[in-house]
Structure formats: C-alpha cells, structure tokens
Short mmCIF file of C-alpha atoms in Angstrom, two decimals:
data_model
loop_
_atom_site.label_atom_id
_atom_site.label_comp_id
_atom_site.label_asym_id
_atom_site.label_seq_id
_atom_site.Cartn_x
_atom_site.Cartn_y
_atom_site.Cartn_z
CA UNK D 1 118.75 73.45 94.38
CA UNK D 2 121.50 75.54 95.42
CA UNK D 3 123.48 75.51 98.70
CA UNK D 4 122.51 78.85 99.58
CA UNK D 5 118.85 77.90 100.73
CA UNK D 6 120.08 73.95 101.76
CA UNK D 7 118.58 75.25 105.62
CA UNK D 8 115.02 75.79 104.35
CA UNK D 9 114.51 72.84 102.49
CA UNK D 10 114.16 70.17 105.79
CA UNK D 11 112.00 72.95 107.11
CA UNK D 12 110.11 73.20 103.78
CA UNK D 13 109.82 69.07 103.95
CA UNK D 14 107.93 69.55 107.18
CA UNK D 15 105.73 72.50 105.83
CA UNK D 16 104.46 70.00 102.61
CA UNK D 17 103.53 67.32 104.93
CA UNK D 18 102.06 69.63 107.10
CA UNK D 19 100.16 71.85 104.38
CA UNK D 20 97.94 71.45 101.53
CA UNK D 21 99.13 73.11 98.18
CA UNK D 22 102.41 74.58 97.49
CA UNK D 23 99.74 77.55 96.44
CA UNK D 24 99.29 77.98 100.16
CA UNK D 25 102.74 77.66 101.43
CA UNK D 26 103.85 80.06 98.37
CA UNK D 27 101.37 82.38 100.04
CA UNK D 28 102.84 82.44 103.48
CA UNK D 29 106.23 82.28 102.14
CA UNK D 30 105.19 85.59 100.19
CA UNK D 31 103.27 86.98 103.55
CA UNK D 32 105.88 86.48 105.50
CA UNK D 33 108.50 87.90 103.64
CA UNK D 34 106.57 91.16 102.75
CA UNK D 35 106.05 91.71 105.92
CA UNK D 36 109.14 90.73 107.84
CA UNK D 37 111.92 93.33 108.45
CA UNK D 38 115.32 91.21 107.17
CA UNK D 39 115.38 88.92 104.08
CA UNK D 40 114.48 85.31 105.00
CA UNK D 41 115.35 82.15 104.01
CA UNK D 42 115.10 81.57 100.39
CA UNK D 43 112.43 79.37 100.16
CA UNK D 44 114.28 77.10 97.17
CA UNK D 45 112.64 73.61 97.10
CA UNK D 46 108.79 75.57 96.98
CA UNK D 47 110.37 78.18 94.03
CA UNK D 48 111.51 75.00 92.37
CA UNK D 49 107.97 73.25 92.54
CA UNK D 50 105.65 76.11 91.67
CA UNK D 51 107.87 76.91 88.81
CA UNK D 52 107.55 73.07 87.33
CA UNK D 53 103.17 73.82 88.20
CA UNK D 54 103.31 76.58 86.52
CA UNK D 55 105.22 75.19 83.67
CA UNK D 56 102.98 72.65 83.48
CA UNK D 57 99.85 74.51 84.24
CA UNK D 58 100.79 76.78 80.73
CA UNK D 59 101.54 73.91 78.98
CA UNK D 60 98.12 72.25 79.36
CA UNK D 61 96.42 75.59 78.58
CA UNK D 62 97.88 75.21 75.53
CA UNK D 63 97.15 71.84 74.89
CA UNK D 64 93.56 72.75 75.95
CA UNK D 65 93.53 75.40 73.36
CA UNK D 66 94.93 73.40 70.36
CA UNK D 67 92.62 70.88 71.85
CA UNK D 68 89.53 72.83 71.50
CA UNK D 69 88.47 72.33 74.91
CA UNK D 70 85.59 74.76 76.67
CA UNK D 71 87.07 78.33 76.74
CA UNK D 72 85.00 78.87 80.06
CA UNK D 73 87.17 76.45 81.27
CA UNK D 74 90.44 77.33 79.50
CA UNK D 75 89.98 80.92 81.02
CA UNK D 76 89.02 79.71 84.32
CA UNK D 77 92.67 78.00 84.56
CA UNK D 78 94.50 80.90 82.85
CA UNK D 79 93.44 82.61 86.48
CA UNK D 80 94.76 80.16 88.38
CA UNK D 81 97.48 80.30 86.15
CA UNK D 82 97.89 84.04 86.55
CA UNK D 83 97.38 83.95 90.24
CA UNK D 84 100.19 81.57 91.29
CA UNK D 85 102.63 83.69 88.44
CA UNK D 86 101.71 86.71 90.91
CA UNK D 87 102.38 85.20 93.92
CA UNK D 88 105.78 83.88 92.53
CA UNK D 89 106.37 87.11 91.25
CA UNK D 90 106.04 89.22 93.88
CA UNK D 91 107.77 86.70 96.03
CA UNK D 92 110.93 87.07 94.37
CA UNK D 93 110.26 90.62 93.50
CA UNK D 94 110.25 91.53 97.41
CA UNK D 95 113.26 90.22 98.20
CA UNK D 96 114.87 92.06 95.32
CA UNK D 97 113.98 94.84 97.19
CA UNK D 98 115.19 93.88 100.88
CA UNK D 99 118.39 92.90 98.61
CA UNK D 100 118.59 96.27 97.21
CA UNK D 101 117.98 98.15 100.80
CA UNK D 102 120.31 96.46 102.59
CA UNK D 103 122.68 95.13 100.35
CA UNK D 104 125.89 96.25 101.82
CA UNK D 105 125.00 95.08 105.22
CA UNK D 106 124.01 91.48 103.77
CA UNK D 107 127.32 91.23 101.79
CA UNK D 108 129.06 91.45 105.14
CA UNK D 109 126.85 89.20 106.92
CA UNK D 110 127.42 85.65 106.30
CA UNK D 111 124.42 84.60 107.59
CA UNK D 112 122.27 86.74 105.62
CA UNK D 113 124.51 85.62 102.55
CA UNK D 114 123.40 82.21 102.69
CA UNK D 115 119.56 82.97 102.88
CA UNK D 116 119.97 84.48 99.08
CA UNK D 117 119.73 81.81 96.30
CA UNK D 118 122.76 81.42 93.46
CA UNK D 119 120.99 83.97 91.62
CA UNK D 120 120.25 86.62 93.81
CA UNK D 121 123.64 86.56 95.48
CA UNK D 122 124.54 87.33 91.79
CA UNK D 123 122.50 89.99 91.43
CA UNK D 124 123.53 91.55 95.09
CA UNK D 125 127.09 91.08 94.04
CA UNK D 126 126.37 93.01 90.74
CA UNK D 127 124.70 95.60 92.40
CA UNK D 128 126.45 96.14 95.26
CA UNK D 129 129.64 96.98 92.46
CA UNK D 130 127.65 99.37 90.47
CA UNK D 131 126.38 101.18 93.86
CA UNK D 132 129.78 101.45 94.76
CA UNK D 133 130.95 102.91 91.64
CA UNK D 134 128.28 105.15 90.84
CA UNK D 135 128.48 106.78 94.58
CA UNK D 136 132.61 106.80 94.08
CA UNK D 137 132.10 108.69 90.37
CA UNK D 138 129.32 111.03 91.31
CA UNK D 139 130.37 112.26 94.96
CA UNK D 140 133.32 110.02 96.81
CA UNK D 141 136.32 110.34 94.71
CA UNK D 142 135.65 114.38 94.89
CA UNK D 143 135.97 114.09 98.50
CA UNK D 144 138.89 114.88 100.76
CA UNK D 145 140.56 111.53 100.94
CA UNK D 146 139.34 110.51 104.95
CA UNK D 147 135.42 110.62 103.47
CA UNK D 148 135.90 108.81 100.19
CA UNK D 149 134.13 104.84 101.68
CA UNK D 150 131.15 104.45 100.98
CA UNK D 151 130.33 102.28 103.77
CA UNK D 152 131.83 105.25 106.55
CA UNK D 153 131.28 108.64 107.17
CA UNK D 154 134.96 109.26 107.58
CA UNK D 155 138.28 107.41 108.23
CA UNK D 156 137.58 108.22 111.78
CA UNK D 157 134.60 105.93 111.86
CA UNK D 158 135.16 102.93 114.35
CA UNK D 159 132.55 100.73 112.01
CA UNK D 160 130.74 100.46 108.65
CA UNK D 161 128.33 103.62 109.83
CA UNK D 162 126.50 104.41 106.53
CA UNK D 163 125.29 100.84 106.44
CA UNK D 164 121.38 100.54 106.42
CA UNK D 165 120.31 97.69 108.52
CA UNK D 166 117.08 96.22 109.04
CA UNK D 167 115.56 96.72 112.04
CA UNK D 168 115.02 93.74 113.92
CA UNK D 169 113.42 95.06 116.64
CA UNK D 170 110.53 97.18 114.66
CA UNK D 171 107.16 95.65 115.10
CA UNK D 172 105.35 93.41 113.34
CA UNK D 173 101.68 91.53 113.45
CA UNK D 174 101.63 87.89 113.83
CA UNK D 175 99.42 85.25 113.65
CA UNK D 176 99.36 81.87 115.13
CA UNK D 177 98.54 78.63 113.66
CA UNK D 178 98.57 76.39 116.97
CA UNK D 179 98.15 76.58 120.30
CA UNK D 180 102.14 77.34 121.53
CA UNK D 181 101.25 77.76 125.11
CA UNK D 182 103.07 80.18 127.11
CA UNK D 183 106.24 81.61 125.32
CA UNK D 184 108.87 84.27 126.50
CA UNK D 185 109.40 87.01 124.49
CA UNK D 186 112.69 88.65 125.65
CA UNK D 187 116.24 87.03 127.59
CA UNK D 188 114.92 88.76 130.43
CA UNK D 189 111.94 86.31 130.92
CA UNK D 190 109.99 89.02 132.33
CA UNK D 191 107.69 88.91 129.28
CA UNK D 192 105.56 86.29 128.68
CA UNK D 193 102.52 85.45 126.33
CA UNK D 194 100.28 82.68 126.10
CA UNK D 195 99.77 81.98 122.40
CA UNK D 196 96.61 80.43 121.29
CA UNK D 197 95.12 78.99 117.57
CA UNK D 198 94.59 82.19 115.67
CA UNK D 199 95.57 84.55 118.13
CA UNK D 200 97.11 87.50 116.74
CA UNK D 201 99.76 89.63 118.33
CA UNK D 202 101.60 93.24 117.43
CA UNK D 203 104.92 92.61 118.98
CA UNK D 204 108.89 92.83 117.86
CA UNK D 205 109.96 91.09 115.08
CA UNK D 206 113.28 89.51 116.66
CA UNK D 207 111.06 87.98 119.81
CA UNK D 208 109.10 85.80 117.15
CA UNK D 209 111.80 85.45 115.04
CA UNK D 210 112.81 81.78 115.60
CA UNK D 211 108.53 80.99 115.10
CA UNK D 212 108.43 82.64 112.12
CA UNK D 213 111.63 80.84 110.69
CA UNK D 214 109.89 78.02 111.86
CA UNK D 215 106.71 78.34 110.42
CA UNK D 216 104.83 78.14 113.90
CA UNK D 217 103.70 81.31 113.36
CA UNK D 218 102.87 83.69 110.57
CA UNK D 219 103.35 87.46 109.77
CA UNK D 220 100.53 89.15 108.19
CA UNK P 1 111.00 97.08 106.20
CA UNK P 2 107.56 99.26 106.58
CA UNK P 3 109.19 101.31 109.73
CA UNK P 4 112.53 102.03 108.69
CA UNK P 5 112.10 104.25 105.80
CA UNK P 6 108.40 104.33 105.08
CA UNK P 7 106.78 104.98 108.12
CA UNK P 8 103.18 105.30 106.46
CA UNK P 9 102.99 102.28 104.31
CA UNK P 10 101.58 99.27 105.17
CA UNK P 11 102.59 95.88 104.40
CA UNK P 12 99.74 95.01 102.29
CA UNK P 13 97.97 97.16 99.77
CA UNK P 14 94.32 96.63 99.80
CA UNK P 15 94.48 94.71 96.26
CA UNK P 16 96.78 92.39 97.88
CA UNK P 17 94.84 91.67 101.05
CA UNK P 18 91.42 91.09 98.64
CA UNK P 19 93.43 89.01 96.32
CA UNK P 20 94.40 86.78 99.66
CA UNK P 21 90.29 86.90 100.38
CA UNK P 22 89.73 85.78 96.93
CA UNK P 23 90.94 82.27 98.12
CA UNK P 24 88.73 81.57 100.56
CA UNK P 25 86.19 79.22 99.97
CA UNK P 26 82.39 79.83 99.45
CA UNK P 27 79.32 77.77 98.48
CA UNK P 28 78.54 78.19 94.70
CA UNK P 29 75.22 76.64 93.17
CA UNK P 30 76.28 76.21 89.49
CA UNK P 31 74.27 75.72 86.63
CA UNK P 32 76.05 74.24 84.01
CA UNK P 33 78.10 71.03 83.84
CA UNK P 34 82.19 71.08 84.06
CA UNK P 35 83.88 68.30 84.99
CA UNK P 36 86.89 68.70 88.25
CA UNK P 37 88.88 71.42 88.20
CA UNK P 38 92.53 70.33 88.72
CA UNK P 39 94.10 74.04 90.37
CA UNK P 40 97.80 74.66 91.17
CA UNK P 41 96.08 76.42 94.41
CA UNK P 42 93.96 73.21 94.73
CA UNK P 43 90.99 70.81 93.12
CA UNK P 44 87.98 72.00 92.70
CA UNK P 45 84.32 70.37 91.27
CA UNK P 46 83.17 68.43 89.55
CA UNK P 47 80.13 70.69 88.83
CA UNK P 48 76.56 69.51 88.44
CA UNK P 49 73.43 72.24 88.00
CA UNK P 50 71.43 73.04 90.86
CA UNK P 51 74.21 70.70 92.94
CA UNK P 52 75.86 73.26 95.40
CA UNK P 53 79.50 73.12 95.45
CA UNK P 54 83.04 74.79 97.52
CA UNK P 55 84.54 77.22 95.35
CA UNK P 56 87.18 79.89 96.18
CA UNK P 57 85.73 82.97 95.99
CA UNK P 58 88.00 83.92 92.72
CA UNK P 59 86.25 81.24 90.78
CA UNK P 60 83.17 81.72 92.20
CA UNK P 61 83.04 85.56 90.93
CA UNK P 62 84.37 84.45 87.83
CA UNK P 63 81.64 81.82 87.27
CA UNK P 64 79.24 84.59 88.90
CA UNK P 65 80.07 87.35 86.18
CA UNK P 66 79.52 84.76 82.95
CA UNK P 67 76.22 83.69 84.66
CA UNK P 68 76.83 80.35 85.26
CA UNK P 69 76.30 79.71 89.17
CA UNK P 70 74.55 81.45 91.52
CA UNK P 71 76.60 82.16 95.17
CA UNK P 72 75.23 81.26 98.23
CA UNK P 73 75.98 83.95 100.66
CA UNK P 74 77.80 82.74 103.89
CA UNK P 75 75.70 82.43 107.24
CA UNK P 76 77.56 84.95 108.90
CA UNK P 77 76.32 87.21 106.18
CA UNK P 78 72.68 86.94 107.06
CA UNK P 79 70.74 89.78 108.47
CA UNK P 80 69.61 87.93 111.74
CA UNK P 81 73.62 87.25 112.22
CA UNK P 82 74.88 90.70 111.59
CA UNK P 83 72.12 92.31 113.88
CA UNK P 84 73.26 90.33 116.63
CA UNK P 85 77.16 90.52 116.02
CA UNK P 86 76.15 94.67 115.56
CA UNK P 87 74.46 94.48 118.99
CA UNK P 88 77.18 91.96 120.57
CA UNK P 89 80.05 95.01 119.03
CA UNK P 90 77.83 97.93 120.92
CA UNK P 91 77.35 96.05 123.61
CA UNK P 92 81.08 94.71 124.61
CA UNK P 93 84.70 96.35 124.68
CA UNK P 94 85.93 92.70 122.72
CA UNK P 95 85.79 92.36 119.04
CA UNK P 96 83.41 89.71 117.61
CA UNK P 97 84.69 86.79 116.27
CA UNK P 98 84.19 87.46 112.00
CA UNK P 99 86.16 85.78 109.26
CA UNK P 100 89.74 87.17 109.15
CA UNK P 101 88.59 88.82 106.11
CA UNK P 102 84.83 89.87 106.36
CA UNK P 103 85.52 92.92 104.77
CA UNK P 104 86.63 91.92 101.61
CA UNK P 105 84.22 88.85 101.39
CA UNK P 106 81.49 91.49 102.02
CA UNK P 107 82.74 93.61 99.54
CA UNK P 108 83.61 90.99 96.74
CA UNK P 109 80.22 89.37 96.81
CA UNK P 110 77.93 93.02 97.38
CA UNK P 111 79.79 93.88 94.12
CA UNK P 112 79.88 90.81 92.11
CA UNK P 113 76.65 88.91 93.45
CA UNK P 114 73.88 91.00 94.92
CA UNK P 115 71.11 89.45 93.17
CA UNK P 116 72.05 86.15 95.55
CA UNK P 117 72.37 88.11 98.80
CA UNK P 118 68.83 88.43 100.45
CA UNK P 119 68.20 92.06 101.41
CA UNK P 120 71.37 93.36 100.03
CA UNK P 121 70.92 97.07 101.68
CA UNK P 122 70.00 95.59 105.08
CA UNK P 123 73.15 93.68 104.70
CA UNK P 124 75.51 95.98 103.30
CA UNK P 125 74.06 99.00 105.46
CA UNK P 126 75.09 96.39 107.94
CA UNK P 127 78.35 95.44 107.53
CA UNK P 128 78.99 98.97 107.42
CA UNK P 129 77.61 99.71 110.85
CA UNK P 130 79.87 96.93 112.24
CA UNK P 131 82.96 98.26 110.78
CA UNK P 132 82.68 101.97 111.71
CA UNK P 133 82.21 100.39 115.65
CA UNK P 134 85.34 98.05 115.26
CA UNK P 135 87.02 101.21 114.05
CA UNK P 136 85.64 103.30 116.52
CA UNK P 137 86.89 100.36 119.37
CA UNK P 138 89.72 100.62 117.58
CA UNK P 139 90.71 104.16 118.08
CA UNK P 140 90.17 103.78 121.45
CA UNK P 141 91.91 100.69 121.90
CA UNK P 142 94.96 102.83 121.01
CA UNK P 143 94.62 105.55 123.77
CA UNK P 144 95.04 102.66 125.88
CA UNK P 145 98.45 101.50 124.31
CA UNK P 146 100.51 103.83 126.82
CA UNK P 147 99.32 102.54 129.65
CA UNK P 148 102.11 99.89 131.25
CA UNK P 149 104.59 99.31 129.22
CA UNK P 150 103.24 97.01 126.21
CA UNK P 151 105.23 94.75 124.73
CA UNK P 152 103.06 92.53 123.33
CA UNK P 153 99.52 93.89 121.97
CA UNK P 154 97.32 91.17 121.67
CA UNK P 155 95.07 92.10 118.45
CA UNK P 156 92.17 89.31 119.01
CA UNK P 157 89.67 88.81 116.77
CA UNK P 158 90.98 91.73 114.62
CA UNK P 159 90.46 91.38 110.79
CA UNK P 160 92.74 91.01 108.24
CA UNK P 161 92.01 94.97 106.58
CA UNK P 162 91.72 96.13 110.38
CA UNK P 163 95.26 94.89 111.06
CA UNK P 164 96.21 96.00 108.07
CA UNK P 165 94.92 99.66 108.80
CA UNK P 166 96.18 100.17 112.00
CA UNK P 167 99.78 98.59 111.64
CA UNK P 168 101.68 101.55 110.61
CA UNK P 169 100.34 103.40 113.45
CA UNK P 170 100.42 100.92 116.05
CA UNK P 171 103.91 99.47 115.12
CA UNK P 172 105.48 102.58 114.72
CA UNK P 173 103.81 103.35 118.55
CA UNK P 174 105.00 100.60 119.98
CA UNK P 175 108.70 100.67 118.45
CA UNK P 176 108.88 103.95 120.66
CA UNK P 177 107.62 102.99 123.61
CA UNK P 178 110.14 99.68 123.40
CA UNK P 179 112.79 102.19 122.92
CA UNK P 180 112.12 104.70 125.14
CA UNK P 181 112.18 102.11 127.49
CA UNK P 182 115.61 100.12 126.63
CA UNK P 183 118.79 101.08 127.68
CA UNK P 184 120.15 100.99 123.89
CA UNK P 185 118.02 104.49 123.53
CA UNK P 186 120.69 106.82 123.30
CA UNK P 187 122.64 104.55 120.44
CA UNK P 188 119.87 104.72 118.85
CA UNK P 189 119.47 107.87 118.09
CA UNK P 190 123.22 108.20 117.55
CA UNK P 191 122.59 106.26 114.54
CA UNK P 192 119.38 107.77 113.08
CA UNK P 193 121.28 110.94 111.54
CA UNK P 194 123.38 108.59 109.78
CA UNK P 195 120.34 106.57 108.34
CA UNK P 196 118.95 109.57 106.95
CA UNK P 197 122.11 110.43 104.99
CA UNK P 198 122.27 107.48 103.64
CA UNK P 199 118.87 106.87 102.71
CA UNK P 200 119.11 110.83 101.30
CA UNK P 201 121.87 109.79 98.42
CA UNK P 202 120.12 109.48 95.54
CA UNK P 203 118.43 113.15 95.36
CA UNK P 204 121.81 114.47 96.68
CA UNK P 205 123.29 113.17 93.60
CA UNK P 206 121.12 114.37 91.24
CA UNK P 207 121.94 118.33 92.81
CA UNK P 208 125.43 118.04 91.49
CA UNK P 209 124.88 115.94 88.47
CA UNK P 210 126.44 118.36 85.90
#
C-alpha cells in the first residue's frame, strides 16, 4: 500500500499462509502492539484486507436488511461486524498513541519512520509542529536564549536530552507458538532458554525482539 | 509503554482480555434452524436443533440470551475435573494446565448460561477455590524472583487474567533487578530526572497559562 510498511508485507504473506482469518492475525497484530514498548511495523497489507471485510461485511448487512432476511441473523453479523471494527480500531488507535509519546524520537529515527504508514507519518509530522509550537509560545521563547529547544535542556546539552524514548529493555510477557528450542537471550550468550509450544516467558522486550517481529512469538 | 510512564497499568483491561475469551470456541446445542454463518473472524454452522455445534463463545452467549441454543459446558468445567485440578493445585508448587483463559470462560458462561452448567455453585464455588490458590502460588512465586539473578521468568501454565494481574508488578521487578545488575546503571538514572520533566510539561503549562 504504501512504502512505509513494504517490510511487513512478505512477513504478513507468510503469516496468511500460516494463519486462519485475517480476524486472528488482526488480533495478534493488535496484542502485540499494545503490549510492546516501541511502535512496530505497520501492519499495511492486513489494514488493507480487514478494511475491504469490513466494507463488505456492512454492505451485506444492508443488503440483508433491505432484503428482509432473519434479524436474529442480521444482528448476529452486526457483532461480528462490530467486533473486527474494534479490533481495527484500537489497532490504529494504539499506535496513535506510541506516535504521540514518542514522536520526537521517531522523527529522528529513520527506522522507526518507516514502520508508520503514509498517514500516520502525516499525522506525526503535524503533530510533532504543533508540539513544537505550542511548547515554544507557552514556555521556550520566554526562556533565556541557551534553554529555548525543545528537544534539550540547554545549549550545553551534548544530545537531544528531553527526548522520551521507549524503553527497549522494560519487560514484557511472551508467548510461544512453536517449539524454538534453545535460544540466547543476550550478546553475552550466558543466557539461554529453551522455548517450548505455549510456553510463556516474562523477559526484556529487546531479547525477543527479532521473534516478535517475526511472528514466532507473541506478546500478551 | 506500560513501565515507562504508567507503572500501574496493565496492558490489557479486563474487558479486553474477556473480549479475546469471547473467541474461543465452545459446543452450542441450538434449537432453531440457520443456515452457515459466513464471519470475518471465521465460518460458523450451519445450525440444526438438537444437532450440537462449535461456536465462539460471543455467538454462543448471544444465541444463549435470545433462547435459542443451549451451551454445553466444557469438560474441564465439570465438578469431577475441577476437584481434581483443586487437589492437583494444593498438592504441587506447578500450576495446572487450564485454558489460557479459564477465568473468563468461567465467568462468561456462570453469567450468561447457568441453567446448562450442572451444579452451578459446586462449580463456581470451585473455580473460585482454584483461583485464590494460583494467586496464593502466585504471591509466593514472587518472593522467589530475587533469588539469582532472573532474566528470564518462565510463567508456565499461567492464565491469560493471571499474567495479566501480575505483569505490572513482576515487569516492573524484574526491569530493576536487570538494571541493578548492568553496567549502564548509573546512565540510567542520569536520564530519569530528565524523563520526568518532560513527561511533567503539560501541567507545568497550564501554571503559567495567563
């Protein structure tokens, strides 16, 4: 869809072969995001599909209305309906958040740039300006001329210090979805798990990182 | 995102974690007629009376609360099963293997279907008994945390609410014991100070809003 999520969509290829519905993989997209500490990959090719479903979905409901059809039946999709909007929803919804948190540090970071889609690099972009301004009319621009970034404490700052960043090291609880076998957790090599179907595991985020990106693994 | 700012929150809210229960599937005996049920989230029927069918456990409730199926209540949910799995959760230091979200099944169908569940009270009184000992192994599982450093904590067996409860604690636990024991420590909390201002801006601003 857009070339800011072109990564995810080979791994997203893999996931539909792998996977049922795109109702399930919307779920773990959702999971994983709400509970991972940085902003993922944007998940474009699975937006793009459960949008058209749900497009469709409403537009039989109201065929099925006009139609007549069984209102037991009618209702019983409107949940379904409802449920995947939700899903989709908060999907999008929680990384307007992360985008919101940690916007300044994602502008700067390339690689965190190309995880948003066309539209929320918009929206970053937009807020990031009105941030900016707001802090520079309320407090900044009153400020002794060293203290007036917004991104630095002073002038004598060596780097962007009043950055939020997420922390990639804070923990998170995983869950397995095949046996992985024994897998090392740090450079070091001195830690070492043997991951299982199903097992579940409270450990840093950036260890699993690469098996969450992967879908090996999920966060819950 | 839950440890940075937010130290108490957890990543789910318990709507959220039912509403992921909600999809798991359940035997339903309908008694009406509907023909397949073509789902974004998957297909589902055809439905015949007195023909047991899957359902997920959204539809089934829904179905449940117009009357038109009974639910058949899963075997784990049967009083000979939780006595033992009670007795098996006294018994051992290891958590007993239950769906990854018992407690929300349990709930959902004790509020939405006990006319289908045999001995309801038995069951419920139960499910409750098993849960305060998992939470009980719980808290203790957590004096234990300390002890060498843990990098890993293996969870197994733990349900999906269980997780859910003891993540903020346990993560936030953990995050200091990895720190205290990196070399990075004393960056660290060179930087926290800063965080906090940051964070801090927006009531700041309203103080000299004029």
């Amino acid at each position: 869809m857009d070339s800011g999520a072109g990564e995810s969509s080979a791994a997203d290829d893999y996931e539909s072969l792998m996977s049922t519905t795109d109702a399930e993989l919307l779920k773990t997209a959702w999971r994983n995001e709400k509970a991972a500490p940085e902003i993922l990959n944007f998940a474009a090719d699975l937006v793009q599909r459960s949008r058209q479903q749900i497009q469709l979905m409403e537009e039989m409901v109201d065929d099925y209305i006009n139609d007549g059809v069984d209102p037991l039946t009618v209702s019983l999709y409107q949940i379904d309906l409802d449920r995947t909007m939700f899903l989709l929803r908060s999907y999008l919804r929680t990384r307007l958040q992360k985008i919101e948190k940690y916007v300044f540090h994602i502008q700067k970071t390339a690689e965190e740039w190309n995880r948003l889609s066309k539209q929320e690099q918009k929206f970053a972009s937009r807020f990031a300006g009105d941030i900016k301004n707001h802090l520079d009319q309320s407090v900044l621009s009153r400020l002794p001329d060293q203290y007036q970034s917004h991104l630095r404490q002073s002038a004598a700052s060596e780097e962007d210090d009043m950055v939020p960043e997420p922390q990639l090291d804070s923990y998170v609880v995983c869950r397995s979805k095949k046996y992985l076998g024994t897998y090392q957790l740090d450079d070091g090599g001195e830690e070492l798990i043997n991951i299982e179907v199903d097992d579940m595991y409270a450990l840093p985020y950036k260890a699993i990182k690469p098996l969450v990106e992967s879908g090996q693994v999920d966060l819950v | 995102m839950a440890s940075a700012s937010d130290p108490h929150a957890s990543a789910f809210s318990a709507a959220e974690l039912e509403f992921l229960a909600e999809d798991e599937t359940i035997e339903i005996v309908p008694n009406l007629k509907m023909d397949a049920l073509n789902f974004i989230s998957g297909d589902f029927g055809p439905f015949r009376p007195q023909i047991p069918a899957q359902a997920p456990l959204w539809l089934a409730v829904a179905l449940k609360k117009r009357g038109k199926c009974t639910i058949r209540a899963p075997e784990w949910m049967s009083v000979v099963n939780l006595t033992q799995v009670l007795e098996a959760e006294r018994d051992s230091d290891k958590f007993q293997p239950l769906p990854f979200h018992y407690v929300e099944i349990s709930r959902l169908l004790i509020d939405h279907a006990r006319d289908d569940i045999p001995d309801i009270y038995m069951v419920r009184s139960l499910v409750e008994d098993i849960k305060d000992v998992r939470f009980h192994k719980i808290g203790k599982g957590l004096e234990s945390i300390s002890a060498g450093g843990t990098f890993a904590l293996k969870l197994k067996n733990l349900s999906a609410m269980e997780a859910n409860i003891v993540r903020p604690f346990v993560t936030r636990a953990l995050e200091t014991f990895y720190k205290l024991g990196s070399s990075d420590m004393i960056q660290e909390t060179d930087h926290a100070p800063n965080r906090q201002q940051t964070a801090d801006r927006g009531p700041r601003r309203q103080l000299k809003d004029r």
